[in-house]
Amino acid sequence: MEIPPQLRCLFSAEIERSGDSLVVEVPDEEVSIGDVEAGETYRVALLPAPTDDSPQQTDRQADVSPPNEPPVEEGETRRVEIENLGDQGDGVTRVERGFVVIVPDTEVGERVAVEIQAVTENVAFAEVTERLSYYD
């Protein structure tokens, strides 16, 4: 299964019936950490939950971090586009589930390859390893 870089959040939920509609509840935590905003419209993908008799998960599925764990690791390399500047002038980008990565010495709109240097529960810090052409 291919997971797009625009993935804002990932969680498990049951589909419930409400009158003539089916409802999937989004956990409050996804809104409170800024992954999604109430009142906005998002595309939703539904995947069947694994069962005891289902085949083992694919390698790509195993790479997906649990919802409460950072989606990056120290030493990992990523290609990102700087979305805005933080209060201290450092570049800011978001990766899976809207997880924030701070990248010093970058400009808004710049595409760079970065190496993750430090990871906390809510944010990661990275250094530029390569400045990329917009067409890369």
PDB file of C-alpha atoms in Angstrom:
ATOM      1  CA  MET A   1       0.000   0.000   0.000  1.00  0.00           C
ATOM      2  CA  GLU A   2       1.404   3.404  -0.936  1.00  0.00           C
ATOM      3  CA  ILE A   3       0.948   6.129   1.676  1.00  0.00           C
ATOM      4  CA  PRO A   4       0.976   9.665   0.256  1.00  0.00           C
ATOM      5  CA  PRO A   5       3.118  12.348   1.917  1.00  0.00           C
ATOM      6  CA  GLN A   6      -0.011  14.496   2.370  1.00  0.00           C
ATOM      7  CA  LEU A   7      -1.386  12.062   4.979  1.00  0.00           C
ATOM      8  CA  ARG A   8      -2.591  14.269   7.852  1.00  0.00           C
ATOM      9  CA  CYS A   9      -3.495  11.618  10.419  1.00  0.00           C
ATOM     10  CA  LEU A  10      -3.885   7.888  10.850  1.00  0.00           C
ATOM     11  CA  PHE A  11      -6.108   6.191  13.404  1.00  0.00           C
ATOM     12  CA  SER A  12      -8.448   3.236  13.816  1.00  0.00           C
ATOM     13  CA  ALA A  13     -12.172   3.640  14.349  1.00  0.00           C
ATOM     14  CA  GLU A  14     -15.394   1.731  13.916  1.00  0.00           C
ATOM     15  CA  ILE A  15     -18.004   2.831  11.404  1.00  0.00           C
ATOM     16  CA  GLU A  16     -21.278   3.539  13.185  1.00  0.00           C
ATOM     17  CA  ARG A  17     -24.771   3.993  11.794  1.00  0.00           C
ATOM     18  CA  SER A  18     -26.572   7.270  12.535  1.00  0.00           C
ATOM     19  CA  GLY A  19     -29.974   7.359  10.866  1.00  0.00           C
ATOM     20  CA  ASP A  20     -29.402   7.183   7.110  1.00  0.00           C
ATOM     21  CA  SER A  21     -25.670   7.928   7.434  1.00  0.00           C
ATOM     22  CA  LEU A  22     -22.531   6.106   8.476  1.00  0.00           C
ATOM     23  CA  VAL A  23     -20.185   7.917  10.863  1.00  0.00           C
ATOM     24  CA  VAL A  24     -16.477   7.652  11.616  1.00  0.00           C
ATOM     25  CA  GLU A  25     -15.502   9.645  14.686  1.00  0.00           C
ATOM     26  CA  VAL A  26     -12.179  11.511  14.559  1.00  0.00           C
ATOM     27  CA  PRO A  27     -10.388  11.423  17.935  1.00  0.00           C
ATOM     28  CA  ASP A  28     -10.188  14.835  19.677  1.00  0.00           C
ATOM     29  CA  GLU A  29      -6.410  14.375  19.891  1.00  0.00           C
ATOM     30  CA  GLU A  30      -6.078  14.642  16.093  1.00  0.00           C
ATOM     31  CA  VAL A  31      -7.703  18.091  16.235  1.00  0.00           C
ATOM     32  CA  SER A  32      -5.909  19.270  19.381  1.00  0.00           C
ATOM     33  CA  ILE A  33      -2.416  18.541  17.974  1.00  0.00           C
ATOM     34  CA  GLY A  34      -3.304  20.345  14.752  1.00  0.00           C
ATOM     35  CA  ASP A  35      -3.391  17.443  12.297  1.00  0.00           C
ATOM     36  CA  VAL A  36      -6.935  18.276  11.241  1.00  0.00           C
ATOM     37  CA  GLU A  37      -9.326  21.165  11.876  1.00  0.00           C
ATOM     38  CA  ALA A  38     -12.979  20.907  12.808  1.00  0.00           C
ATOM     39  CA  GLY A  39     -15.274  22.143  10.037  1.00  0.00           C
ATOM     40  CA  GLU A  40     -12.763  21.470   7.238  1.00  0.00           C
ATOM     41  CA  THR A  41     -13.228  18.855   4.512  1.00  0.00           C
ATOM     42  CA  TYR A  42     -10.744  15.977   4.096  1.00  0.00           C
ATOM     43  CA  ARG A  43     -10.459  12.901   1.906  1.00  0.00           C
ATOM     44  CA  VAL A  44     -10.797   9.724   3.942  1.00  0.00           C
ATOM     45  CA  ALA A  45      -9.436   6.290   3.051  1.00  0.00           C
ATOM     46  CA  LEU A  46     -10.990   3.256   4.672  1.00  0.00           C
ATOM     47  CA  LEU A  47      -8.954   0.079   5.032  1.00  0.00           C
ATOM     48  CA  PRO A  48     -10.254  -3.168   6.479  1.00  0.00           C
ATOM     49  CA  ALA A  49      -8.923  -4.023   9.915  1.00  0.00           C
ATOM     50  CA  PRO A  50      -6.632  -7.064   9.990  1.00  0.00           C
ATOM     51  CA  THR A  51      -8.191 -10.248  11.300  1.00  0.00           C
ATOM     52  CA  ASP A  52      -6.573 -13.292  12.852  1.00  0.00           C
ATOM     53  CA  ASP A  53      -6.770 -15.117   9.513  1.00  0.00           C
ATOM     54  CA  SER A  54      -5.563 -12.189   7.361  1.00  0.00           C
ATOM     55  CA  PRO A  55      -2.090 -12.328   5.802  1.00  0.00           C
ATOM     56  CA  GLN A  56       0.826 -10.622   7.500  1.00  0.00           C
ATOM     57  CA  GLN A  57       1.159  -6.885   6.871  1.00  0.00           C
ATOM     58  CA  THR A  58       3.336  -5.715   4.010  1.00  0.00           C
ATOM     59  CA  ASP A  59       6.703  -4.038   4.596  1.00  0.00           C
ATOM     60  CA  ARG A  60       5.218  -0.627   3.723  1.00  0.00           C
ATOM     61  CA  GLN A  61       2.462  -1.069   6.327  1.00  0.00           C
ATOM     62  CA  ALA A  62       5.079  -1.948   8.916  1.00  0.00           C
ATOM     63  CA  ASP A  63       6.829   1.379   8.184  1.00  0.00           C
ATOM     64  CA  VAL A  64       3.808   3.405   9.308  1.00  0.00           C
ATOM     65  CA  SER A  65       4.312   4.761  12.825  1.00  0.00           C
ATOM     66  CA  PRO A  66       1.576   4.232  15.401  1.00  0.00           C
ATOM     67  CA  PRO A  67      -0.605   7.373  15.669  1.00  0.00           C
ATOM     68  CA  ASN A  68       0.994   8.562  18.930  1.00  0.00           C
ATOM     69  CA  GLU A  69       4.611   8.049  17.833  1.00  0.00           C
ATOM     70  CA  PRO A  70       6.640  10.532  15.773  1.00  0.00           C
ATOM     71  CA  PRO A  71       6.680   9.511  12.089  1.00  0.00           C
ATOM     72  CA  VAL A  72      10.426  10.273  11.775  1.00  0.00           C
ATOM     73  CA  GLU A  73      13.576   8.870  13.380  1.00  0.00           C
ATOM     74  CA  GLU A  74      17.001  10.346  14.074  1.00  0.00           C
ATOM     75  CA  GLY A  75      19.341   9.810  11.123  1.00  0.00           C
ATOM     76  CA  GLU A  76      16.486   9.494   8.621  1.00  0.00           C
ATOM     77  CA  THR A  77      16.749  11.495   5.384  1.00  0.00           C
ATOM     78  CA  ARG A  78      13.708  13.237   3.884  1.00  0.00           C
ATOM     79  CA  ARG A  79      12.982  15.498   0.901  1.00  0.00           C
ATOM     80  CA  VAL A  80      10.724  18.334   2.021  1.00  0.00           C
ATOM     81  CA  GLU A  81       9.446  21.741   0.993  1.00  0.00           C
ATOM     82  CA  ILE A  82       9.642  24.535   3.558  1.00  0.00           C
ATOM     83  CA  GLU A  83       6.093  25.749   4.230  1.00  0.00           C
ATOM     84  CA  ASN A  84       6.733  28.758   6.467  1.00  0.00           C
ATOM     85  CA  LEU A  85       9.157  30.308   8.948  1.00  0.00           C
ATOM     86  CA  GLY A  86       8.929  29.864  12.701  1.00  0.00           C
ATOM     87  CA  ASP A  87       9.161  32.613  15.305  1.00  0.00           C
ATOM     88  CA  GLN A  88      12.974  32.311  15.356  1.00  0.00           C
ATOM     89  CA  GLY A  89      13.319  32.437  11.554  1.00  0.00           C
ATOM     90  CA  ASP A  90      13.877  28.700  11.045  1.00  0.00           C
ATOM     91  CA  GLY A  91      12.126  26.868   8.213  1.00  0.00           C
ATOM     92  CA  VAL A  92       9.109  24.778   9.129  1.00  0.00           C
ATOM     93  CA  THR A  93       7.700  21.826   7.203  1.00  0.00           C
ATOM     94  CA  ARG A  94       5.196  19.109   7.994  1.00  0.00           C
ATOM     95  CA  VAL A  95       5.459  15.410   7.225  1.00  0.00           C
ATOM     96  CA  GLU A  96       3.008  12.563   7.909  1.00  0.00           C
ATOM     97  CA  ARG A  97       0.057  13.410  10.147  1.00  0.00           C
ATOM     98  CA  GLY A  98       1.134  17.058  10.105  1.00  0.00           C
ATOM     99  CA  PHE A  99       4.204  16.331  12.271  1.00  0.00           C
ATOM    100  CA  VAL A 100       6.398  19.453  12.397  1.00  0.00           C
ATOM    101  CA  VAL A 101      10.049  19.418  11.335  1.00  0.00           C
ATOM    102  CA  ILE A 102      12.193  22.518  12.006  1.00  0.00           C
ATOM    103  CA  VAL A 103      14.949  23.184   9.437  1.00  0.00           C
ATOM    104  CA  PRO A 104      17.346  26.103  10.115  1.00  0.00           C
ATOM    105  CA  ASP A 105      18.876  28.160   7.288  1.00  0.00           C
ATOM    106  CA  THR A 106      16.016  27.665   4.821  1.00  0.00           C
ATOM    107  CA  GLU A 107      13.485  29.880   3.051  1.00  0.00           C
ATOM    108  CA  VAL A 108       9.757  29.490   2.419  1.00  0.00           C
ATOM    109  CA  GLY A 109       9.154  27.404  -0.721  1.00  0.00           C
ATOM    110  CA  GLU A 110      12.674  25.985  -0.754  1.00  0.00           C
ATOM    111  CA  ARG A 111      12.948  22.244  -1.470  1.00  0.00           C
ATOM    112  CA  VAL A 112      15.681  20.490   0.491  1.00  0.00           C
ATOM    113  CA  ALA A 113      16.915  17.076   1.505  1.00  0.00           C
ATOM    114  CA  VAL A 114      17.311  16.957   5.278  1.00  0.00           C
ATOM    115  CA  GLU A 115      18.697  14.588   7.871  1.00  0.00           C
ATOM    116  CA  ILE A 116      16.679  14.313  11.071  1.00  0.00           C
ATOM    117  CA  GLN A 117      18.983  15.247  13.967  1.00  0.00           C
ATOM    118  CA  ALA A 118      16.656  15.105  16.990  1.00  0.00           C
ATOM    119  CA  VAL A 119      13.089  13.936  17.574  1.00  0.00           C
ATOM    120  CA  THR A 120      10.728  14.821  20.404  1.00  0.00           C
ATOM    121  CA  GLU A 121       7.105  13.825  20.913  1.00  0.00           C
ATOM    122  CA  ASN A 122       5.801  16.873  19.035  1.00  0.00           C
ATOM    123  CA  VAL A 123       8.571  18.133  16.769  1.00  0.00           C
ATOM    124  CA  ALA A 124      11.772  17.073  14.997  1.00  0.00           C
ATOM    125  CA  PHE A 125      14.867  19.097  14.140  1.00  0.00           C
ATOM    126  CA  ALA A 126      16.760  18.554  10.893  1.00  0.00           C
ATOM    127  CA  GLU A 127      19.799  19.843   8.992  1.00  0.00           C
ATOM    128  CA  VAL A 128      19.954  20.473   5.261  1.00  0.00           C
ATOM    129  CA  THR A 129      22.029  17.896   3.407  1.00  0.00           C
ATOM    130  CA  GLU A 130      21.179  19.092  -0.106  1.00  0.00           C
ATOM    131  CA  ARG A 131      19.337  21.996  -1.705  1.00  0.00           C
ATOM    132  CA  LEU A 132      17.059  20.670  -4.433  1.00  0.00           C
ATOM    133  CA  SER A 133      15.806  22.148  -7.661  1.00  0.00           C
ATOM    134  CA  TYR A 134      12.096  22.877  -7.615  1.00  0.00           C
ATOM    135  CA  TYR A 135      11.757  20.265 -10.394  1.00  0.00           C
ATOM    136  CA  ASP A 136      13.467  17.418  -8.464  1.00  0.00           C
TER     137      ASP A 136
END
